[in-house]
mmCIF file of C-alpha atoms and ligand atoms in Angstrom:
data_model
loop_
_atom_site.group_PDB
_atom_site.id
_atom_site.type_symbol
_atom_site.label_atom_id
_atom_site.label_comp_id
_atom_site.label_asym_id
_atom_site.label_seq_id
_atom_site.Cartn_x
_atom_site.Cartn_y
_atom_site.Cartn_z
ATOM 1 C CA MET A 1080 28.232 -35.972 -26.995
ATOM 2 C CA PRO A 1081 30.086 -32.954 -25.310
ATOM 3 C CA ASN A 1082 29.708 -29.746 -26.863
ATOM 4 C CA SER A 1083 32.804 -29.248 -28.864
ATOM 5 C CA ASP A 1084 32.509 -25.675 -29.045
ATOM 6 C CA ILE A 1085 33.658 -24.926 -25.621
ATOM 7 C CA SER A 1086 37.229 -25.301 -26.213
ATOM 8 C CA ILE A 1087 36.791 -22.692 -28.995
ATOM 9 C CA SER A 1088 38.232 -19.285 -28.096
ATOM 10 C CA ILE A 1089 38.796 -16.433 -30.487
ATOM 11 C CA PRO A 1090 41.578 -14.121 -29.538
ATOM 12 C CA PRO A 1091 40.468 -10.702 -28.775
ATOM 13 C CA LYS A 1092 42.898 -9.150 -30.802
ATOM 14 C CA LEU A 1093 41.566 -10.841 -33.873
ATOM 15 C CA VAL A 1094 38.095 -9.743 -33.025
ATOM 16 C CA ALA A 1095 39.000 -6.340 -32.804
ATOM 17 C CA GLU A 1096 40.651 -6.356 -36.066
ATOM 18 C CA LEU A 1097 37.757 -7.919 -37.698
ATOM 19 C CA ARG A 1098 35.465 -5.221 -36.143
ATOM 20 C CA ALA A 1099 37.590 -2.736 -37.651
ATOM 21 C CA ALA A 1100 38.073 -4.438 -40.943
ATOM 22 C CA GLN A 1101 37.000 -2.512 -44.275
ATOM 23 C CA HIS A 1102 37.720 -5.112 -46.580
ATOM 24 C CA VAL A 1103 37.936 -9.000 -45.553
ATOM 25 C CA ALA A 1104 38.990 -11.551 -48.352
ATOM 26 C CA VAL A 1105 38.563 -15.400 -47.589
ATOM 27 C CA LEU A 1106 39.688 -18.312 -49.526
ATOM 28 C CA THR A 1107 38.020 -21.527 -48.985
ATOM 29 C CA GLY A 1108 38.958 -25.064 -50.305
ATOM 30 C CA ALA A 1109 37.885 -28.681 -50.325
ATOM 31 C CA GLY A 1110 37.628 -28.867 -46.453
ATOM 32 C CA ILE A 1111 34.436 -26.712 -46.239
ATOM 33 C CA SER A 1112 32.804 -28.961 -48.938
ATOM 34 C CA ALA A 1113 33.687 -31.949 -47.047
ATOM 35 C CA GLU A 1114 32.133 -30.875 -44.103
ATOM 36 C CA SER A 1115 28.935 -30.749 -46.287
ATOM 37 C CA GLY A 1116 29.249 -34.358 -47.212
ATOM 38 C CA VAL A 1117 30.498 -33.504 -50.898
ATOM 39 C CA PRO A 1118 32.717 -36.128 -52.079
ATOM 40 C CA THR A 1119 36.086 -35.022 -53.519
ATOM 41 C CA PHE A 1120 36.924 -36.010 -56.935
ATOM 42 C CA ARG A 1121 38.472 -38.985 -55.930
ATOM 43 C CA GLU A 1122 35.997 -39.944 -53.486
ATOM 44 C CA ALA A 1123 33.292 -39.661 -56.082
ATOM 45 C CA GLN A 1124 34.689 -42.289 -58.074
ATOM 46 C CA THR A 1125 32.831 -45.080 -56.680
ATOM 47 C CA GLY A 1126 31.230 -48.118 -58.637
ATOM 48 C CA LEU A 1127 31.629 -48.004 -62.442
ATOM 49 C CA TRP A 1128 33.571 -44.846 -62.334
ATOM 50 C CA ALA A 1129 36.374 -46.234 -60.128
ATOM 51 C CA LYS A 1130 38.432 -47.730 -63.090
ATOM 52 C CA TYR A 1131 38.680 -44.618 -64.809
ATOM 53 C CA ASP A 1132 41.898 -42.406 -64.320
ATOM 54 C CA PRO A 1133 41.191 -38.723 -63.511
ATOM 55 C CA GLU A 1134 42.801 -38.050 -67.094
ATOM 56 C CA GLU A 1135 40.041 -39.894 -68.659
ATOM 57 C CA LEU A 1136 37.342 -37.815 -66.851
ATOM 58 C CA ALA A 1137 38.451 -34.167 -66.687
ATOM 59 C CA THR A 1138 40.818 -33.098 -69.339
ATOM 60 C CA PRO A 1139 39.821 -31.376 -72.804
ATOM 61 C CA TYR A 1140 41.536 -34.409 -74.380
ATOM 62 C CA ALA A 1141 39.253 -37.130 -72.600
ATOM 63 C CA PHE A 1142 36.379 -34.554 -73.517
ATOM 64 C CA GLN A 1143 37.295 -34.913 -77.198
ATOM 65 C CA ARG A 1144 37.789 -38.510 -77.286
ATOM 66 C CA ASN A 1145 34.533 -39.437 -75.243
ATOM 67 C CA PRO A 1146 32.237 -36.705 -74.397
ATOM 68 C CA ARG A 1147 29.404 -38.872 -73.527
ATOM 69 C CA LEU A 1148 31.396 -40.443 -70.732
ATOM 70 C CA VAL A 1149 32.758 -37.017 -69.409
ATOM 71 C CA TRP A 1150 29.318 -35.387 -69.666
ATOM 72 C CA GLU A 1151 27.936 -38.608 -67.662
ATOM 73 C CA TRP A 1152 30.718 -38.336 -65.034
ATOM 74 C CA TYR A 1153 29.639 -34.604 -64.272
ATOM 75 C CA ASP A 1154 26.118 -35.477 -64.494
ATOM 76 C CA TRP A 1155 26.976 -38.074 -61.500
ATOM 77 C CA ARG A 1156 29.041 -35.496 -59.530
ATOM 78 C CA ARG A 1157 25.992 -32.711 -60.054
ATOM 79 C CA GLU A 1158 23.765 -35.316 -58.505
ATOM 80 C CA LEU A 1159 25.958 -35.692 -55.429
ATOM 81 C CA VAL A 1160 26.530 -31.934 -55.025
ATOM 82 C CA ALA A 1161 22.710 -31.611 -55.440
ATOM 83 C CA GLN A 1162 22.217 -33.980 -52.319
ATOM 84 C CA ALA A 1163 24.406 -31.650 -50.152
ATOM 85 C CA ASN A 1164 23.418 -28.755 -48.220
ATOM 86 C CA PRO A 1165 25.616 -25.597 -46.859
ATOM 87 C CA ASN A 1166 26.996 -26.264 -43.561
ATOM 88 C CA PRO A 1167 27.280 -23.582 -40.640
ATOM 89 C CA GLY A 1168 30.692 -22.705 -41.908
ATOM 90 C CA HIS A 1169 29.074 -21.803 -45.253
ATOM 91 C CA LEU A 1170 26.241 -19.830 -43.458
ATOM 92 C CA ALA A 1171 28.573 -18.084 -41.203
ATOM 93 C CA LEU A 1172 30.488 -16.583 -44.083
ATOM 94 C CA ALA A 1173 27.449 -15.462 -45.696
ATOM 95 C CA GLU A 1174 26.465 -13.368 -42.752
ATOM 96 C CA LEU A 1175 29.862 -12.337 -42.295
ATOM 97 C CA GLU A 1176 29.717 -10.874 -45.631
ATOM 98 C CA GLN A 1177 26.480 -8.948 -44.854
ATOM 99 C CA ARG A 1178 28.363 -6.990 -41.990
ATOM 100 C CA MET A 1179 31.578 -6.076 -43.874
ATOM 101 C CA PRO A 1180 31.796 -2.919 -46.100
ATOM 102 C CA LYS A 1181 33.802 -4.995 -48.630
ATOM 103 C CA PHE A 1182 33.996 -8.935 -48.728
ATOM 104 C CA THR A 1183 35.713 -11.039 -51.291
ATOM 105 C CA LEU A 1184 34.967 -14.695 -51.028
ATOM 106 C CA ILE A 1185 37.261 -16.856 -53.189
ATOM 107 C CA THR A 1186 36.664 -20.544 -53.564
ATOM 108 C CA GLN A 1187 38.351 -23.507 -54.960
ATOM 109 C CA ASN A 1188 35.341 -25.644 -55.034
ATOM 110 C CA VAL A 1189 33.049 -26.092 -57.847
ATOM 111 C CA ASP A 1190 29.832 -26.853 -55.930
ATOM 112 C CA GLY A 1191 27.994 -23.508 -55.475
ATOM 113 C CA LEU A 1192 27.451 -24.292 -51.711
ATOM 114 C CA HIS A 1193 28.602 -20.666 -50.900
ATOM 115 C CA GLN A 1194 26.041 -19.186 -53.054
ATOM 116 C CA ARG A 1195 23.177 -21.475 -51.833
ATOM 117 C CA ALA A 1196 24.197 -20.339 -48.156
ATOM 118 C CA GLY A 1197 23.739 -16.686 -49.444
ATOM 119 C CA SER A 1198 27.022 -15.550 -50.351
ATOM 120 C CA ARG A 1199 26.861 -12.836 -53.005
ATOM 121 C CA ASN A 1200 30.373 -11.766 -53.889
ATOM 122 C CA VAL A 1201 32.170 -15.128 -54.801
ATOM 123 C CA ILE A 1202 35.019 -15.774 -56.862
ATOM 124 C CA GLU A 1203 35.085 -19.077 -58.385
ATOM 125 C CA LEU A 1204 38.798 -19.979 -59.351
ATOM 126 C CA HIS A 1205 37.782 -23.641 -60.721
ATOM 127 C CA GLY A 1206 34.399 -22.694 -62.051
ATOM 128 C CA ASN A 1207 31.140 -24.167 -61.089
ATOM 129 C CA ILE A 1208 29.878 -27.711 -61.694
ATOM 130 C CA ASN A 1209 26.161 -26.567 -62.323
ATOM 131 C CA ARG A 1210 27.319 -24.166 -65.005
ATOM 132 C CA THR A 1211 27.424 -25.054 -68.798
ATOM 133 C CA LYS A 1212 29.419 -23.746 -71.197
ATOM 134 C CA CYS A 1213 30.250 -24.416 -75.117
ATOM 135 C CA PHE A 1214 33.341 -26.762 -75.755
ATOM 136 C CA ASP A 1215 34.188 -24.721 -78.895
ATOM 137 C CA GLN A 1216 33.396 -21.278 -78.249
ATOM 138 C CA GLY A 1217 33.675 -21.033 -74.322
ATOM 139 C CA GLY A 1218 30.317 -19.090 -74.008
ATOM 140 C CA ILE A 1219 28.307 -19.689 -70.910
ATOM 141 C CA ILE A 1220 25.100 -21.429 -71.823
ATOM 142 C CA ASP A 1221 21.879 -21.473 -69.805
ATOM 143 C CA PHE A 1222 19.393 -23.094 -71.834
ATOM 144 C CA TRP A 1223 19.390 -25.648 -74.714
ATOM 145 C CA PRO A 1224 16.591 -27.531 -76.446
ATOM 146 C CA PRO A 1225 15.558 -30.807 -74.730
ATOM 147 C CA THR A 1226 17.425 -33.789 -76.293
ATOM 148 C CA THR A 1227 18.470 -37.153 -75.773
ATOM 149 C CA GLU A 1228 21.893 -36.512 -76.981
ATOM 150 C CA LEU A 1229 24.908 -36.594 -74.559
ATOM 151 C CA PRO A 1230 26.297 -34.153 -74.327
ATOM 152 C CA PRO A 1231 23.420 -31.602 -75.499
ATOM 153 C CA ARG A 1232 24.603 -29.270 -78.347
ATOM 154 C CA CYS A 1233 25.289 -25.639 -78.053
ATOM 155 C CA PRO A 1234 21.920 -23.860 -79.571
ATOM 156 C CA ARG A 1235 24.423 -20.961 -81.013
ATOM 157 C CA CYS A 1236 27.012 -22.971 -82.975
ATOM 158 C CA GLY A 1237 26.021 -26.530 -82.564
ATOM 159 C CA GLY A 1238 29.301 -27.462 -80.838
ATOM 160 C CA LEU A 1239 29.066 -29.622 -77.654
ATOM 161 C CA LEU A 1240 28.312 -28.610 -74.257
ATOM 162 C CA ARG A 1241 30.608 -29.275 -71.333
ATOM 163 C CA PRO A 1242 30.492 -28.314 -67.617
ATOM 164 C CA ASP A 1243 32.082 -24.730 -67.094
ATOM 165 C CA VAL A 1244 35.017 -26.233 -64.602
ATOM 166 C CA VAL A 1245 38.706 -26.068 -64.824
ATOM 167 C CA TRP A 1246 39.888 -29.346 -66.087
ATOM 168 C CA PHE A 1247 43.553 -30.728 -65.553
ATOM 169 C CA GLY A 1248 45.868 -29.146 -67.889
ATOM 170 C CA GLU A 1249 43.670 -25.909 -68.390
ATOM 171 C CA SER A 1250 44.389 -22.577 -67.301
ATOM 172 C CA LEU A 1251 42.317 -20.738 -64.184
ATOM 173 C CA PRO A 1252 40.028 -18.096 -65.422
ATOM 174 C CA GLN A 1253 42.216 -14.938 -65.697
ATOM 175 C CA LYS A 1254 39.638 -12.471 -64.460
ATOM 176 C CA ALA A 1255 38.793 -14.476 -61.299
ATOM 177 C CA LEU A 1256 42.412 -15.038 -60.637
ATOM 178 C CA HIS A 1257 43.277 -11.276 -60.921
ATOM 179 C CA THR A 1258 40.328 -10.449 -58.637
ATOM 180 C CA ALA A 1259 41.434 -12.831 -56.158
ATOM 181 C CA PHE A 1260 45.174 -11.673 -56.002
ATOM 182 C CA THR A 1261 43.964 -7.889 -56.171
ATOM 183 C CA ALA A 1262 41.857 -8.766 -53.076
ATOM 184 C CA ALA A 1263 44.629 -10.624 -51.150
ATOM 185 C CA GLU A 1264 46.851 -7.453 -51.741
ATOM 186 C CA GLN A 1265 44.427 -4.879 -50.710
ATOM 187 C CA CYS A 1266 42.250 -6.536 -48.033
ATOM 188 C CA ASP A 1267 42.877 -5.661 -44.252
ATOM 189 C CA LEU A 1268 42.210 -9.331 -43.104
ATOM 190 C CA PHE A 1269 42.755 -12.486 -44.978
ATOM 191 C CA LEU A 1270 41.125 -16.077 -44.073
ATOM 192 C CA SER A 1271 42.158 -19.107 -45.192
ATOM 193 C CA ILE A 1272 39.582 -21.867 -44.753
ATOM 194 C CA GLY A 1273 39.577 -25.635 -45.204
ATOM 195 C CA THR A 1274 42.371 -25.692 -47.940
ATOM 196 C CA SER A 1275 45.418 -27.769 -47.820
ATOM 197 C CA SER A 1276 47.472 -24.759 -49.004
ATOM 198 C CA VAL A 1277 49.416 -26.815 -51.664
ATOM 199 C CA VAL A 1278 47.702 -26.615 -54.568
ATOM 200 C CA GLN A 1279 48.945 -23.466 -56.749
ATOM 201 C CA PRO A 1280 48.089 -20.557 -57.493
ATOM 202 C CA ALA A 1281 45.483 -20.376 -54.860
ATOM 203 C CA ALA A 1282 48.055 -21.392 -51.836
ATOM 204 C CA SER A 1283 49.910 -18.239 -52.951
ATOM 205 C CA LEU A 1284 47.139 -16.013 -52.045
ATOM 206 C CA PRO A 1285 47.434 -16.141 -48.215
ATOM 207 C CA LEU A 1286 51.179 -15.339 -48.899
ATOM 208 C CA VAL A 1287 50.534 -12.562 -50.807
ATOM 209 C CA ALA A 1288 48.471 -11.022 -47.830
ATOM 210 C CA LEU A 1289 51.339 -12.000 -45.477
ATOM 211 C CA GLU A 1290 54.012 -10.160 -47.526
ATOM 212 C CA GLN A 1291 51.835 -7.144 -47.354
ATOM 213 C CA GLY A 1292 51.892 -7.140 -43.616
ATOM 214 C CA ILE A 1293 48.019 -8.358 -43.601
ATOM 215 C CA THR A 1294 46.698 -10.181 -40.653
ATOM 216 C CA THR A 1295 45.982 -13.700 -41.937
ATOM 217 C CA VAL A 1296 43.967 -16.311 -40.489
ATOM 218 C CA GLU A 1297 43.881 -20.160 -41.004
ATOM 219 C CA ILE A 1298 41.037 -22.242 -40.023
ATOM 220 C CA ASN A 1299 41.727 -26.093 -40.924
ATOM 221 C CA PRO A 1300 41.251 -29.201 -38.542
ATOM 222 C CA ASN A 1301 44.849 -30.340 -39.467
ATOM 223 C CA PRO A 1302 48.110 -28.250 -39.744
ATOM 224 C CA THR A 1303 49.311 -27.302 -43.388
ATOM 225 C CA PRO A 1304 52.374 -25.574 -44.873
ATOM 226 C CA LEU A 1305 50.676 -22.430 -44.021
ATOM 227 C CA SER A 1306 50.051 -22.757 -40.326
ATOM 228 C CA ALA A 1307 53.495 -21.712 -39.061
ATOM 229 C CA ARG A 1308 53.200 -18.615 -40.824
ATOM 230 C CA VAL A 1309 49.884 -17.116 -40.481
ATOM 231 C CA THR A 1310 49.112 -14.652 -37.797
ATOM 232 C CA TYR A 1311 46.334 -16.847 -36.184
ATOM 233 C CA MET A 1312 45.871 -20.396 -36.553
ATOM 234 C CA LEU A 1313 42.487 -21.734 -35.553
ATOM 235 C CA PRO A 1314 42.355 -25.384 -35.406
ATOM 236 C CA GLY A 1315 39.168 -27.144 -36.234
ATOM 237 C CA PRO A 1316 36.369 -27.729 -38.984
ATOM 238 C CA SER A 1317 34.840 -24.253 -40.420
ATOM 239 C CA GLY A 1318 31.580 -25.407 -39.188
ATOM 240 C CA GLN A 1319 32.523 -25.030 -35.670
ATOM 241 C CA ILE A 1320 34.876 -22.530 -35.573
ATOM 242 C CA LEU A 1321 33.188 -19.808 -38.189
ATOM 243 C CA PRO A 1322 29.784 -19.676 -35.979
ATOM 244 C CA VAL A 1323 31.562 -18.990 -32.862
ATOM 245 C CA LEU A 1324 33.775 -16.325 -34.505
ATOM 246 C CA LEU A 1325 30.504 -14.556 -35.763
ATOM 247 C CA GLU A 1326 28.940 -15.010 -32.366
ATOM 248 C CA THR A 1327 32.124 -13.377 -30.583
ATOM 249 C CA LEU A 1328 31.662 -10.591 -33.276
ATOM 250 C CA ASN A 1329 28.245 -9.875 -32.444
ATOM 251 C CA GLN A 1330 28.938 -9.548 -28.620
ATOM 252 C CA PRO A 1331 29.029 -6.082 -27.375
HETATM 253 ZN ZN1 LIG B 2682 28.799 -22.776 -79.006
#
């Protein structure tokens, strides 16, 4: 295999801007997880799960109707996530955070791979599959008594426990959204990585940055609706581009 990194060159002006940046904001999407082998919702629907519509597995109504089925679906996906590891793209972002005065990492992914790579300031727009909350009261629940009952029950109120992810038909967490849009407005460099740039409201974040005249970079193997508008488009997987970007940044 030839070294595919050879063809990647980072524009010198972008390197200079990154070096001078005080606040970098980053949006990541499914692409960076796919590079770690995390299957998408649809891809995870193999075997006995293939026969269900997403509406039967990931809505509040589905949970009320068949909480055990929904809990087991998320157990299965937690298992798939546990088998995956952060890739060089995740690791490069964690390292980039270390060298920036301020760094806001906004993700549409629920797998927690950024945190496992060492990222600290992670804004999760769609929640985290490894976190559990009370269906009735919404509070995050870290521990519950061992039980054979599925889903387990909330130790505070006895309600059913559910994954802390945003289901179809649910609104995104307000605080995370607010932090994300504020970062897009106030950063001095915005990176959009591995996202199709079609799912709202996340797709608006790079547009907000562009409207402010902020340098915006897209890293994606394939062109998206955003590609023609960004300041720099770096075509390729994040696991190849980001380490080269970091390396270039570290050169004297
Ligand atoms: Zn509760």
